[in-house]
Short mmCIF file of C-alpha atoms in Angstrom, two decimals:
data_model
loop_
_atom_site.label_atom_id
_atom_site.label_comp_id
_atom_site.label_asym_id
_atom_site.label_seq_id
_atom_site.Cartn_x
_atom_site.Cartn_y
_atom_site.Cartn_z
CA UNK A 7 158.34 111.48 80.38
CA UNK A 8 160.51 113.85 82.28
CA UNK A 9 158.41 117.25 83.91
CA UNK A 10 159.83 120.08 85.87
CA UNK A 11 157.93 120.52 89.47
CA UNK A 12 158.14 123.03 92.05
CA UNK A 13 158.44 122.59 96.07
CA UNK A 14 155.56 123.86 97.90
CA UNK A 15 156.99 126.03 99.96
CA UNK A 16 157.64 129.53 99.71
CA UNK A 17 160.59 130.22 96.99
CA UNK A 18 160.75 126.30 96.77
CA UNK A 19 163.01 124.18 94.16
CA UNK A 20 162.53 123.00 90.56
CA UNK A 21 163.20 119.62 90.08
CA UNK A 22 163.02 117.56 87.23
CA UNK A 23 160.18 114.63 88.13
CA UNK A 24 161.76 111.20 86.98
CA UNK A 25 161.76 107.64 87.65
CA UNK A 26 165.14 107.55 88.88
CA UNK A 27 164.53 111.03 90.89
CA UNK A 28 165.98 109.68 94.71
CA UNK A 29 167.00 105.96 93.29
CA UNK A 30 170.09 105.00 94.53
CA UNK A 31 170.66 103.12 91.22
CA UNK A 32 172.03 99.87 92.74
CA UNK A 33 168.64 98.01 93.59
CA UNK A 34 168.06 95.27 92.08
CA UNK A 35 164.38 95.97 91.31
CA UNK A 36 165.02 99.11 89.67
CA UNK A 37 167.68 97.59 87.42
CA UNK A 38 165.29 95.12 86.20
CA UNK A 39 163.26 97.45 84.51
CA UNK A 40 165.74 99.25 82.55
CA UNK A 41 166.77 96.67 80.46
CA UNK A 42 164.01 95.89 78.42
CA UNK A 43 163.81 99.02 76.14
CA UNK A 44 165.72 99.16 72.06
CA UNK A 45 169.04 100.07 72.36
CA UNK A 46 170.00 103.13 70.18
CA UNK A 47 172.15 101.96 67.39
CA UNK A 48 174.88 104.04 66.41
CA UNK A 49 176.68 103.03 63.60
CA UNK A 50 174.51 99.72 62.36
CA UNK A 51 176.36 99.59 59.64
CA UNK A 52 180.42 99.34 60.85
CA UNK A 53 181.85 96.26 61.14
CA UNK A 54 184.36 96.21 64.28
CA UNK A 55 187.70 94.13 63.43
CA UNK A 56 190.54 93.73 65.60
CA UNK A 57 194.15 92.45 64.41
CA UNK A 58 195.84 90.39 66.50
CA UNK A 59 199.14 91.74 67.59
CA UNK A 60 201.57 88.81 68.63
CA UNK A 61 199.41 86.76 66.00
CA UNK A 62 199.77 88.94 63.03
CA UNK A 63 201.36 92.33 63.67
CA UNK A 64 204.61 91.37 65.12
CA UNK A 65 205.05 88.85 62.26
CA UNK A 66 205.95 91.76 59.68
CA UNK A 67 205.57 92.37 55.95
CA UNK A 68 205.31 88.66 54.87
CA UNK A 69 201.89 88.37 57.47
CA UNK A 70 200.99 91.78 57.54
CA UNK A 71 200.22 93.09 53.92
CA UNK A 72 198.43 90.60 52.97
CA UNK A 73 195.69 90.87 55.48
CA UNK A 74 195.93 94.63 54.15
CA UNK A 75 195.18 94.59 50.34
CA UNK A 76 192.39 91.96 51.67
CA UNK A 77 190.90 95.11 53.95
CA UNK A 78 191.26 97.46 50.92
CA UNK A 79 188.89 95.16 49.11
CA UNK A 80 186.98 94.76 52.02
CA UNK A 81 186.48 98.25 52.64
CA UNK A 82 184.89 99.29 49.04
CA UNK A 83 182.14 96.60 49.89
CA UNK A 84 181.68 97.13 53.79
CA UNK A 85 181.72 99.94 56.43
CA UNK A 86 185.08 98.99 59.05
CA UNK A 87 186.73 100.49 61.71
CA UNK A 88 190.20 98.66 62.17
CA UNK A 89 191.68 97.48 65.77
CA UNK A 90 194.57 96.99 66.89
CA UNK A 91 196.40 94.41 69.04
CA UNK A 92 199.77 95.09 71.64
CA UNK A 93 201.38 91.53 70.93
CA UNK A 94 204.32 90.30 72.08
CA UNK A 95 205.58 94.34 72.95
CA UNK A 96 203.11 94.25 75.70
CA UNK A 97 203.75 90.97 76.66
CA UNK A 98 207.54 91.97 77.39
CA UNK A 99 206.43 95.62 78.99
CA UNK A 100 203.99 93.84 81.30
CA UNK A 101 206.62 91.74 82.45
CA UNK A 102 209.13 94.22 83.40
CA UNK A 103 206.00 96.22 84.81
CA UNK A 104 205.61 93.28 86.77
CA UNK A 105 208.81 92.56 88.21
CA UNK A 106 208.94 96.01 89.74
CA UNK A 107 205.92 95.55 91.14
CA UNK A 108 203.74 98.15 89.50
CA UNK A 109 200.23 98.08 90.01
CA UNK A 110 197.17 96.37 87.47
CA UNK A 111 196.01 99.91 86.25
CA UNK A 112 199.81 101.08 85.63
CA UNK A 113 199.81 97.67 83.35
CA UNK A 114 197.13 99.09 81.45
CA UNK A 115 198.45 102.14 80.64
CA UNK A 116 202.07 100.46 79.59
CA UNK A 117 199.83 98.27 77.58
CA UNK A 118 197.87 101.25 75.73
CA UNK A 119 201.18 102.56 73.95
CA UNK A 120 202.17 99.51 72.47
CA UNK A 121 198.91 99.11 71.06
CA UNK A 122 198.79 102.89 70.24
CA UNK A 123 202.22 102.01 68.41
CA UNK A 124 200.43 99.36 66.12
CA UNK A 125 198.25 101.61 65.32
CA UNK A 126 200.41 104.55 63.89
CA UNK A 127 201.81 101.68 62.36
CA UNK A 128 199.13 100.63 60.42
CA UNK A 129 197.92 104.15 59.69
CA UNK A 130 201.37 105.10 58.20
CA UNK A 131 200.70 101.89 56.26
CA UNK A 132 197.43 102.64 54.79
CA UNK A 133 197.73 106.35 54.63
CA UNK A 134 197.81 106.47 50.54
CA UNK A 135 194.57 104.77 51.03
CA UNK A 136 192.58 106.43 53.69
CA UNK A 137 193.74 104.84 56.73
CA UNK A 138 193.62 107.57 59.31
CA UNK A 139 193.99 106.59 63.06
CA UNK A 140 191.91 107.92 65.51
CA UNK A 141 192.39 107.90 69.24
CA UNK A 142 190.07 106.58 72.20
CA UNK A 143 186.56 107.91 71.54
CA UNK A 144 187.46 110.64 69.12
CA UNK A 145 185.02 110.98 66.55
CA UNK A 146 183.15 108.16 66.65
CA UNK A 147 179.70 109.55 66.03
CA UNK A 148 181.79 110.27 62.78
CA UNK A 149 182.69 106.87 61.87
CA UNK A 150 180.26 106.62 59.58
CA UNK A 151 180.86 109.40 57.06
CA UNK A 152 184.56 108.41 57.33
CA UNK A 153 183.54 105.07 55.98
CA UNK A 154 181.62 106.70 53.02
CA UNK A 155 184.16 109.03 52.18
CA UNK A 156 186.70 106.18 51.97
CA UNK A 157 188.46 106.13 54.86
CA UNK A 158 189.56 103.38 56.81
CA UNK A 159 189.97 104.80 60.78
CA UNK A 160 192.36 102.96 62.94
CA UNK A 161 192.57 103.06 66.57
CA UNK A 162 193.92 101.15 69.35
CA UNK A 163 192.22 98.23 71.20
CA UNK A 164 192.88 98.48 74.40
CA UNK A 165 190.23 99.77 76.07
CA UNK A 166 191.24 103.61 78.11
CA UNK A 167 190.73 102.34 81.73
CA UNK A 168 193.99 103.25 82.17
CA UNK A 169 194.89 103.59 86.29
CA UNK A 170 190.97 102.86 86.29
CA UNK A 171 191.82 99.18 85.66
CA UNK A 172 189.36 96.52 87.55
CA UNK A 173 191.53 94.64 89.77
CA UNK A 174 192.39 91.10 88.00
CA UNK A 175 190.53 88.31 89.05
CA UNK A 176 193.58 86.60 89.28
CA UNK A 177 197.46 87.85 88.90
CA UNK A 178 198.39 91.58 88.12
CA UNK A 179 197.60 90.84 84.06
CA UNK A 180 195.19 94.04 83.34
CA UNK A 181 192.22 91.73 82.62
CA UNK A 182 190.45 94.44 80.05
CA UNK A 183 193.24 94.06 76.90
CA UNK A 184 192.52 94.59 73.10
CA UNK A 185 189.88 91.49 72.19
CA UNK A 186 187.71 93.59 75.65
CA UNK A 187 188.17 96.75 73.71
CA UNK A 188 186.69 95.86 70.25
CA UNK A 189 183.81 93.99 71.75
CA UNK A 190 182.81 97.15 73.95
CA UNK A 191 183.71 100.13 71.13
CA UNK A 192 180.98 97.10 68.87
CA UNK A 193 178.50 97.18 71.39
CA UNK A 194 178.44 100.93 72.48
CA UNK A 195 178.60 101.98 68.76
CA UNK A 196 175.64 99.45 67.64
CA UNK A 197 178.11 97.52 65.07
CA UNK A 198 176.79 95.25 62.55
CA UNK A 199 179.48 92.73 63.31
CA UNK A 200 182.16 92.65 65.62
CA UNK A 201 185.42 90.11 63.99
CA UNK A 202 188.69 88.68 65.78
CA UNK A 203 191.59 88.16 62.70
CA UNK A 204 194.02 85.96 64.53
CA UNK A 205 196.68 83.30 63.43
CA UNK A 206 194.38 80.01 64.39
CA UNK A 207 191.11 78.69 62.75
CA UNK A 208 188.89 79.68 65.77
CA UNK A 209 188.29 78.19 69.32
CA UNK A 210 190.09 74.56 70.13
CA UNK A 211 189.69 72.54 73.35
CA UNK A 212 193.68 73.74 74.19
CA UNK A 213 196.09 76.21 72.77
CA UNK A 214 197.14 74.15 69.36
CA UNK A 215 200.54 75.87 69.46
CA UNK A 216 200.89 74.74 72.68
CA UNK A 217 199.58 71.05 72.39
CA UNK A 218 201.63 67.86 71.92
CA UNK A 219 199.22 66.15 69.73
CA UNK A 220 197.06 68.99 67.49
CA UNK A 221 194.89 66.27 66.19
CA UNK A 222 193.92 65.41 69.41
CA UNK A 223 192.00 68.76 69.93
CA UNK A 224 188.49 69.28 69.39
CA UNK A 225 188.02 72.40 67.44
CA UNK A 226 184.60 74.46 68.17
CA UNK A 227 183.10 75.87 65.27
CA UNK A 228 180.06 77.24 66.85
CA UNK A 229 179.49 77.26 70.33
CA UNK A 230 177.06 79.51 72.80
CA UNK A 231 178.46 81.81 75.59
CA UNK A 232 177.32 79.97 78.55
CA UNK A 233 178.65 76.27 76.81
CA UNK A 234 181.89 77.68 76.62
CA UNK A 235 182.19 79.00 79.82
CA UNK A 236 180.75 75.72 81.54
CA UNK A 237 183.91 73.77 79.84
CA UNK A 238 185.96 76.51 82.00
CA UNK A 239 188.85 76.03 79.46
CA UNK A 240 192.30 76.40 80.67
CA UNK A 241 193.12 78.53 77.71
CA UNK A 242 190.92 80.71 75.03
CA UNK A 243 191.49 82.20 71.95
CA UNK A 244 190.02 85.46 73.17
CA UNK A 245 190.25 87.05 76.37
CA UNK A 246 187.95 85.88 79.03
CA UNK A 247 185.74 89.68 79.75
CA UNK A 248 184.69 89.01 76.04
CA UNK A 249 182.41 85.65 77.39
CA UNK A 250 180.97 88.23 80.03
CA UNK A 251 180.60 91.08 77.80
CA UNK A 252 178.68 88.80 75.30
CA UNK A 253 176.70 87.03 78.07
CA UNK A 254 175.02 90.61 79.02
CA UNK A 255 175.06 92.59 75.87
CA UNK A 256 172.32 94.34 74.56
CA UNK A 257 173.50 94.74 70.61
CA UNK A 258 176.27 92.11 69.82
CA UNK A 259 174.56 89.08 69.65
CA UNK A 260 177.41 86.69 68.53
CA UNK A 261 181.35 87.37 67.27
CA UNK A 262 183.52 85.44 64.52
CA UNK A 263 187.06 84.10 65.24
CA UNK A 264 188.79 84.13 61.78
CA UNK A 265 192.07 82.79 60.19
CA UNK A 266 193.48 86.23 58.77
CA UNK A 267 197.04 84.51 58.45
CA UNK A 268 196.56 81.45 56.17
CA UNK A 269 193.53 82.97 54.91
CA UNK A 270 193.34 86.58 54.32
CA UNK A 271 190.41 85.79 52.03
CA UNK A 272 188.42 84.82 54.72
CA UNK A 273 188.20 88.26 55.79
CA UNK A 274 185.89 89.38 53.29
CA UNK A 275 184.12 86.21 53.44
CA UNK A 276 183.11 86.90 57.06
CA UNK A 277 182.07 89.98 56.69
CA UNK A 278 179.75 88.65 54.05
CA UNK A 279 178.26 86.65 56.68
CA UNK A 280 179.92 83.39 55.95
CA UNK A 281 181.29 80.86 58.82
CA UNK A 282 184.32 80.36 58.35
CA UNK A 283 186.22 80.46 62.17
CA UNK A 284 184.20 79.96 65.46
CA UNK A 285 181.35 81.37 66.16
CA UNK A 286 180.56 82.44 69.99
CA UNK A 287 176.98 83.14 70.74
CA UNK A 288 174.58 84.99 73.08
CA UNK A 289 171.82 82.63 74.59
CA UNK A 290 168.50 83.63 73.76
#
């Protein structure tokens, strides 16, 4: 426990006498010991789900409402806070980004407003039934009493690094996109579960829309963090940060890959507990 002190000297200094009073917070040893205490949970009781944007946004009315009137159901039974997805508007915004040779955290910040678009979108949508969009980090000690007063908050998923970007492993791609976003606003917030609604079943072996031969695939339905990255996959169903952010988190012990486009129903069903996508994993 934390105690003020006083210099000896004449007229000396308070201080307040911590642990990490004069650590220089990067060794190793130090770091070791702050990571075995409970984590504070938030919101235990919000479910994080994130839309896909090329997968189900930019599809329109025939895939969209749906997945909606599923959520409205879903939302009488079960705390949510909705994410959204950039899709194939980002896709087209990072190209011309990239052809004039703008830098990774520029990317990001191109990315944010098409994401911020799907958003408003989806608040506009949902308005008549409590879908109010809220921007990065605003109000989310309050997400809670907007769930029990029936609303349905919206916000983007791209997470606000903005021109504070990490440099991309590989390419100019901003590597932090929407699927990084909802797994860190689930993890910071203490979220019961943390949900991907995309256009495919879960995890395959190869992208299926991609493959010559779809039977030939071999579809995961459950698989840990560190098996998945050992296959080093050419392609995943979820951006790549998620498998680190999952590999060294301290609340979200697992996330669900879900069919929201064939099967809206499986929406509710998820957030019931039920398997019915892929099911990444933390290692005990």
């Amino acid at each position: 426990m934390s105690k003020l002190i006083r210099e000896q000297a004449e007229g000396g200094r308070l201080h307040i006498d911590s642990p990490l009073m004069g650590e220089s917070l990067v060794s190793r040893a130090l770091l070791a010991t702050q990571g075995q205490r409970e984590v504070f949970r938030m919101h235990p009781d919000v479910n994080v789900l994130k839309i896909g944007g090329q997968s189900i946004m930019d599809r329109g009315a025939k895939a969209l409402l749906p997945i909606l009137d599923e959520l409205l159901k879903a939302k009488e039974q079960h705390k949510i806070i909705l994410m959204t997805g950039g899709g194939t508007r980002a896709r087209h915004i990072y190209n011309i980004g990239l052809e004039l040779g703008m830098p990774t955290g520029v990317l990001s910040k191109l990315g944010d407003k098409v994401a911020s678009q799907n958003a408003e979108i989806l608040s506009v949508l949902l308005a008549k039934h409590g879908g109010v969009r809220i921007g990065h980090g605003d109000h989310l000690e309050q997400l809670t009493m907007f769930c029990q007063l029936g609303y349905l908050p919206i916000t983007p998923g791209i997470p606000p690094y903005g021109f504070f970007e990490h440099p991309a492993e590989e390419g100019m791609i901003p590597p932090h996109r929407t699927d990084s976003g909802a797994f860190l606003l689930a993890e910071n917030i203490g979220a019961k579960s943390l949900i991907y609604l995309k256009d495919e079943k879960g995890l395959y072996s190869d992208d299926p829309k991609k493959a010559k031969d779809r039977e030939k695939l071999e579809f995961y339905g459950r698989i840990s963090v560190s098996e998945l990255t050992a296959l080093n996959l050419d392609d995943l169903i979820v951006e790549r940060p998620v498998l680190r952010f999952l590999k060294h988190s301290k609340v979200i012990k697992q996330f669900q890959v879900i069919d929201a486009l064939r099967h809206p129903e499986h929406i509710l069903a998820a957030l019931n507990g039920e398997h019915v996508g892929t099911i990444v994993y933390k290692d005990e």
